[in-house]
XYZ file of C-alpha atoms in Angstrom:
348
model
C 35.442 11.161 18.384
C 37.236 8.161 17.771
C 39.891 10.003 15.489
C 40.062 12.701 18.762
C 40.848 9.861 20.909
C 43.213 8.025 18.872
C 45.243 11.346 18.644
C 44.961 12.019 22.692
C 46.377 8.328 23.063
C 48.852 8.527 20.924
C 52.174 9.925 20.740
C 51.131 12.435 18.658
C 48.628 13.826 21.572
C 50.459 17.115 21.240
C 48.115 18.225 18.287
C 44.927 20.029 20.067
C 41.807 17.949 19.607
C 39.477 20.246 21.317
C 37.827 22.271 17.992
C 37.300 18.847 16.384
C 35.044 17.102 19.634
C 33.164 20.702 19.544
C 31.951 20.156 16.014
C 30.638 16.305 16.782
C 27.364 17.885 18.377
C 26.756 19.917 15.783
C 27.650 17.170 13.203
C 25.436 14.963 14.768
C 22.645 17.490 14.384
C 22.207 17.146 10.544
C 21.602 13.870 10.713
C 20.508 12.077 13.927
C 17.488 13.105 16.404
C 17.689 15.013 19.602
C 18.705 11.667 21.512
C 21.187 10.743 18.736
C 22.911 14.544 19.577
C 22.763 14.490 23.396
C 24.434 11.153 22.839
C 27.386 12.670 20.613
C 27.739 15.460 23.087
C 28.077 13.284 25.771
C 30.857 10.902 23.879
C 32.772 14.187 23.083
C 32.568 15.752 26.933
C 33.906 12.200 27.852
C 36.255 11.772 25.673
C 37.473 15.870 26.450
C 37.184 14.790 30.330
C 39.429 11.821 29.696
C 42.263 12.731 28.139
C 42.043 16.137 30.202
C 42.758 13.750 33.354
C 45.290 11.861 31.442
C 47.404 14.355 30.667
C 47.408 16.600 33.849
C 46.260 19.621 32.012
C 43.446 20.816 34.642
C 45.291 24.012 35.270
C 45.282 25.181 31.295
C 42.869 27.728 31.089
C 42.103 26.333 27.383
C 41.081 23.513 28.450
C 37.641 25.104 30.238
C 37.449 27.487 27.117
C 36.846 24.159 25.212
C 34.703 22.604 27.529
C 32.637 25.455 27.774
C 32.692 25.793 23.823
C 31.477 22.055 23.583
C 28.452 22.999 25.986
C 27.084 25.810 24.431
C 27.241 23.969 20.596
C 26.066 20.692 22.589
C 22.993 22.881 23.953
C 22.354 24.530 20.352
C 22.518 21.294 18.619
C 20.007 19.859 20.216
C 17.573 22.360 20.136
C 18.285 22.353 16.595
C 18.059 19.096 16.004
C 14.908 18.798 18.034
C 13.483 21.784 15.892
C 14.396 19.854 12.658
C 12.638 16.452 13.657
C 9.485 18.532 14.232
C 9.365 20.296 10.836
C 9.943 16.949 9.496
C 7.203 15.352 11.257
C 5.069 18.339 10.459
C 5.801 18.162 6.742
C 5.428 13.755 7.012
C 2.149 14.702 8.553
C 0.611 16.734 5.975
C 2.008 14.453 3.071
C -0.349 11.335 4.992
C -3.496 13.530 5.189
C -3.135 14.645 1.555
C -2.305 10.648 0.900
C -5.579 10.163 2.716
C -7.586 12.704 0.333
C -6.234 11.359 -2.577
C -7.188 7.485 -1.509
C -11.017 8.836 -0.660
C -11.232 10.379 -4.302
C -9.796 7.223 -6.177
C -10.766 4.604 -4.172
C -13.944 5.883 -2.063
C -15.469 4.022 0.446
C -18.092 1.708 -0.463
C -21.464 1.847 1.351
C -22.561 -1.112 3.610
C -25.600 -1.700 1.316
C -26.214 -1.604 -2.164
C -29.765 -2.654 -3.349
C -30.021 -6.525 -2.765
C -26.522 -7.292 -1.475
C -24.285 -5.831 1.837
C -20.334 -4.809 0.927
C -17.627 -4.106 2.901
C -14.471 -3.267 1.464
C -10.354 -3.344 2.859
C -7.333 -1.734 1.514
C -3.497 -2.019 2.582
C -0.882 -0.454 0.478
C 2.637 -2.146 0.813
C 4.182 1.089 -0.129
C 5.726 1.965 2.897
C 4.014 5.042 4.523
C 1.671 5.179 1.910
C -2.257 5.080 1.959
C -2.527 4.474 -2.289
C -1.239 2.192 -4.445
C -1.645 0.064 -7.370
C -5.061 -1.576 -6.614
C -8.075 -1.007 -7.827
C -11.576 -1.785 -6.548
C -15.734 -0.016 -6.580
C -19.427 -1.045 -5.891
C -22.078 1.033 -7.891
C -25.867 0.281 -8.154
C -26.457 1.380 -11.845
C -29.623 0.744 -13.213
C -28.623 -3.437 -14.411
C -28.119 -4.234 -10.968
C -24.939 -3.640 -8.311
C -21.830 -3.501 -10.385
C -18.376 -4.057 -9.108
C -15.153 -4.142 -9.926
C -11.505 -5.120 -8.768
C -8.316 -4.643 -10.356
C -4.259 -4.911 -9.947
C -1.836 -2.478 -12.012
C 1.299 -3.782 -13.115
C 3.608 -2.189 -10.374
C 3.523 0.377 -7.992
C 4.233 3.873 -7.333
C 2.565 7.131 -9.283
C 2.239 5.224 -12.585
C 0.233 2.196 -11.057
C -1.970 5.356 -9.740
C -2.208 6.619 -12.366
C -3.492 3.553 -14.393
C -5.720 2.745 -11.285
C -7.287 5.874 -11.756
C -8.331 5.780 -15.108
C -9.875 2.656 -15.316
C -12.423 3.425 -11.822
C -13.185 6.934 -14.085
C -14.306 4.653 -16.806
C -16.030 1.870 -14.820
C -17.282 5.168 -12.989
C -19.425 6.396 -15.955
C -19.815 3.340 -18.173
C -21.315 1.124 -15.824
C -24.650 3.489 -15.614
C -24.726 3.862 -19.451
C -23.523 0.005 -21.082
C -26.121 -3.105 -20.227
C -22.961 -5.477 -21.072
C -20.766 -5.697 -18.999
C -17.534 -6.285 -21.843
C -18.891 -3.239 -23.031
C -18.263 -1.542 -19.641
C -14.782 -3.078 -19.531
C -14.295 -1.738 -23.472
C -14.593 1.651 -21.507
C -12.030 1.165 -19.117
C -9.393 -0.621 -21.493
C -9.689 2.400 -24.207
C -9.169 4.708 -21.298
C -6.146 2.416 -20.125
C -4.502 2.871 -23.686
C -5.202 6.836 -23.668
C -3.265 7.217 -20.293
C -0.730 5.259 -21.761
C -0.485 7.151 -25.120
C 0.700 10.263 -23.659
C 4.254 11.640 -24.412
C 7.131 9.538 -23.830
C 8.749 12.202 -21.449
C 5.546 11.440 -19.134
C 5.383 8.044 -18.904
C 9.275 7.737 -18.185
C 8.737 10.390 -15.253
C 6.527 8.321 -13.974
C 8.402 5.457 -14.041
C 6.024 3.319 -16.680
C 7.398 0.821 -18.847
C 5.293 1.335 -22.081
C 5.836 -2.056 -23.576
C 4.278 -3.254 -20.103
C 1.164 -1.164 -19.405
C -1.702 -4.095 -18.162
C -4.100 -4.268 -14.894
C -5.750 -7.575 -14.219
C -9.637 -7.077 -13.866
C -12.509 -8.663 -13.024
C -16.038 -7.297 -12.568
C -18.841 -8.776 -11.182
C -22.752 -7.716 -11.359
C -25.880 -8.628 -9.228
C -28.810 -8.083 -11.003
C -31.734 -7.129 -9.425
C -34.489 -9.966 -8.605
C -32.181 -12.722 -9.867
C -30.712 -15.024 -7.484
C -27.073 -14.743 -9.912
C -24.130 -13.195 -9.917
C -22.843 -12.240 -13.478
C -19.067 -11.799 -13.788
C -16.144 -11.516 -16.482
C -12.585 -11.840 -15.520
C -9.396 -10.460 -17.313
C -6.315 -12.231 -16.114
C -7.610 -11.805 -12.558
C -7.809 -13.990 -9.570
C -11.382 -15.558 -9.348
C -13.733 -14.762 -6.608
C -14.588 -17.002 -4.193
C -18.296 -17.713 -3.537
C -18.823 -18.740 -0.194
C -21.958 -20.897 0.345
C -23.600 -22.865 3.365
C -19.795 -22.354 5.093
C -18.132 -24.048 1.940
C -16.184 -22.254 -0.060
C -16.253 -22.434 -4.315
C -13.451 -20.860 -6.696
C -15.376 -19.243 -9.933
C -12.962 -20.273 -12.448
C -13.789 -18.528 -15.980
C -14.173 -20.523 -18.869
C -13.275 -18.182 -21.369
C -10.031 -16.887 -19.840
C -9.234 -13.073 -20.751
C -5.689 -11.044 -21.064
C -5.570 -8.335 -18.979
C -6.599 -4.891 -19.607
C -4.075 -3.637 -21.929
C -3.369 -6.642 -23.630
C -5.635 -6.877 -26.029
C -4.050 -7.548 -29.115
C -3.214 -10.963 -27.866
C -7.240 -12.202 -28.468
C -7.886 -13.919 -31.432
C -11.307 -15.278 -30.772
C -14.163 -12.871 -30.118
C -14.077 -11.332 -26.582
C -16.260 -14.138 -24.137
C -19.581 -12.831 -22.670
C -20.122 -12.672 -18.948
C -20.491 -16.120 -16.755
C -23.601 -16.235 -14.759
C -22.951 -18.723 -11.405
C -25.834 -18.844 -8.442
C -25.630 -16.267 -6.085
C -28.664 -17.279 -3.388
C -29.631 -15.378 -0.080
C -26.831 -15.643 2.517
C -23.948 -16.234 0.201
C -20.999 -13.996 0.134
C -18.867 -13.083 -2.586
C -15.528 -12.097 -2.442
C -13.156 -10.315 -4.741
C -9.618 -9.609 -3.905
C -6.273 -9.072 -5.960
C -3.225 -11.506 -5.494
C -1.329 -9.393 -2.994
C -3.858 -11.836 -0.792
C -3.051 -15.211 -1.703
C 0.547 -14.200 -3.013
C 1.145 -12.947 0.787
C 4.364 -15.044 2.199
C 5.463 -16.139 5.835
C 9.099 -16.841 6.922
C 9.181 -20.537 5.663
C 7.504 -19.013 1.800
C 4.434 -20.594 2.157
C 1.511 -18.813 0.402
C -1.568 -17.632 2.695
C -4.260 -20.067 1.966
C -7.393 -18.068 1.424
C -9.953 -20.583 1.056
C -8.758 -22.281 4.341
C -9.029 -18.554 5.742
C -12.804 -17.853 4.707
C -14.048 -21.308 5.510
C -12.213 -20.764 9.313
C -14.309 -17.039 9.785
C -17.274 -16.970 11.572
C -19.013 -13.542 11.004
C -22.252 -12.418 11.205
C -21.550 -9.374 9.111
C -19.498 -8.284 5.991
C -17.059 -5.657 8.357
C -16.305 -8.653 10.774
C -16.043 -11.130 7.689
C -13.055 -8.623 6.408
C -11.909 -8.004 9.638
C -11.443 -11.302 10.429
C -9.637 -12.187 6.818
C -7.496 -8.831 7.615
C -6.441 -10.453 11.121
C -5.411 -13.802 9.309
C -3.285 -12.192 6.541
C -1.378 -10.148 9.239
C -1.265 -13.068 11.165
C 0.427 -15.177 8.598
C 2.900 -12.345 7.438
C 3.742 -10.983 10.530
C 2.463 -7.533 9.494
C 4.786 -7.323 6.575
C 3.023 -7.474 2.928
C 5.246 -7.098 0.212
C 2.281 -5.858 -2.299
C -1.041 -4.072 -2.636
C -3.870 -5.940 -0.915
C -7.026 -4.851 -1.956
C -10.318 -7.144 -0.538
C -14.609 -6.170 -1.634
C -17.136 -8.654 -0.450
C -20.741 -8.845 -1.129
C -23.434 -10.641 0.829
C -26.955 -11.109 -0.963
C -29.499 -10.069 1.551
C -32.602 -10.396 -0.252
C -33.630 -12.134 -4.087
């Protein structure tokens, strides 16, 4: 339009400019919406309109061919362009409901009561559009008590769902079989190195870096009758134990590598830490898109602070409540997975 209207004012206005304002509408139809089209239809009838008046050239019966021309492609483009926006939305639609499925097969919902302790669980993806990503997290009662676990993958995208996946299948089906806990986690890191192993071609179309292939873990058990909390914690952020209102970081002893890592331990793998876990208290489990979450001045969200400022009578509003804080502080814009599990003992 610009290029039509440069000609019109110039002294080269002799040159007809009325095929190339036609074609803007239907230009503007590839790419922009129905509003986006009307609008280029509209700059091309004014700019037609203009240098129509301009130039005296009312009386050329040309000039109403193209004006006519321009309003039957101005009427055509937007229909089409109105047609292609739905399609799209259709297809962007059905892509978030399959998203959905595939979040309620990996990461299924966990159920407000397990044996002696209440869970709630919360999930944001920073992927944008997305409902999956690269964190990890399940509740099971087994028969050694509730067992849960939360994880991180190394990046995002299909390969951190991948990875995600196969460690929740092994925690899945070791955690009713192994009474040790390591040897529940042995599950999941052998089927972390099998996903990994595959051909070369796979893991570069997914987009994996094989030298770095690791998830942070840590999984926690309640055993029934036993006012504890067992957990063991590879290269994860520790849960926070929440008791009387206070709020107490379970820092592991016997630090851990990450899944994946393994061949970095020289000293025989640690055994699980046991720390109180009385009536009332509330455990929570998250992965470091949490406390890693930014505002505009860079400061990190402070989670303790968070917890010790909910008041909640229930696990849902304790997570709702965290959930409002983090968006809070980031002004709804989270740069990675945030994946949150709490469990409240209700009964020893």
């Amino acid at each position: 339009m610009l290029l039509g209207l440069g000609i019109e004012l110039s002294p080269a206005h002799f040159l007809y400019t009325g095929p190339l304002l036609t074609a803007m509408p239907a230009l503007a139809a590839l790419t922009m919406g129905p509003v986006g089209t009307l609008s280029a239809a509209a700059g091309a009838l004014g700019v037609s309109l203009t240098t129509t008046t301009m130039h005296h050239a009312w009386g050329d019966t040309q000039i109403y061919s193209n004006l006519l021309g321009l309003l039957v492609v101005s009427a055509a483009s937007v229909m089409t362009s109105n047609a292609m926006c739905n399609r799209r939305q259709s297809e962007l639609d059905q892509i978030r409901r399959i998203a959905v499925a595939a979040q309620e097969v990996i990461l299924q919902p966990v159920p407000a009561r397990l044996g002696p302790v209440r869970t709630s669980s919360l999930y944001l993806a920073a992927e944008t559009g997305a409902q999956i990503g690269g964190d990890l997290y399940e509740a099971l009662p087994t028969p050694y008590g509730v067992r849960v676990i939360v994880g991180d993958v190394r990046g995002k995208g299909l390969a951190a769902v991948r990875s995600a996946a196969a460690v929740l299948s092994a925690f899945r089906e070791a955690a009713h079989y192994e009474d040790e806990l390591m040897a529940v986690m042995n599950h999941c890191s052998a089927a972390l190195r099998r996903e990994h192993s595959g051909p070369d071609d796979a893991v570069k179309d997914c987009g994996d870096d094989h030298a770095e292939n690791f998830v942070t873990a840590l999984v926690a058990q309640v055993p029934p009758g036993e006012p504890v909390v067992d957990v063991v914690n590879f290269g994860h952020p520790p849960p926070l134990l929440v008791h009387n209102g206070k709020v107490h970081e379970l820092a592991p002893t016997s630090p851990l590598p990450p899944l994946g890592l393994e061949e970095f331990v020289t000293d025989p793998p640690a055994k699980a830490e046991s720390y109180p876990f009385a009536e009332g208290d509330r455990l929570l489990l998250y992965t470091d898109g949490v406390i890693e979450a930014r505002n505009r001045c860079k400061d990190f969200f402070a989670l303790p602070e968070a917890i010790e400022a909910v008041h909640a009578r229930t696990t849902e509003e304790f997570l709702g409540q965290l959930h409002d804080s983090l968006i809070r502080h980031t002004e709804g814009h989270l740069t990675d997975d945030t994946a949150m599990i709490v469990l409240e003992r209700a009964d020893v």
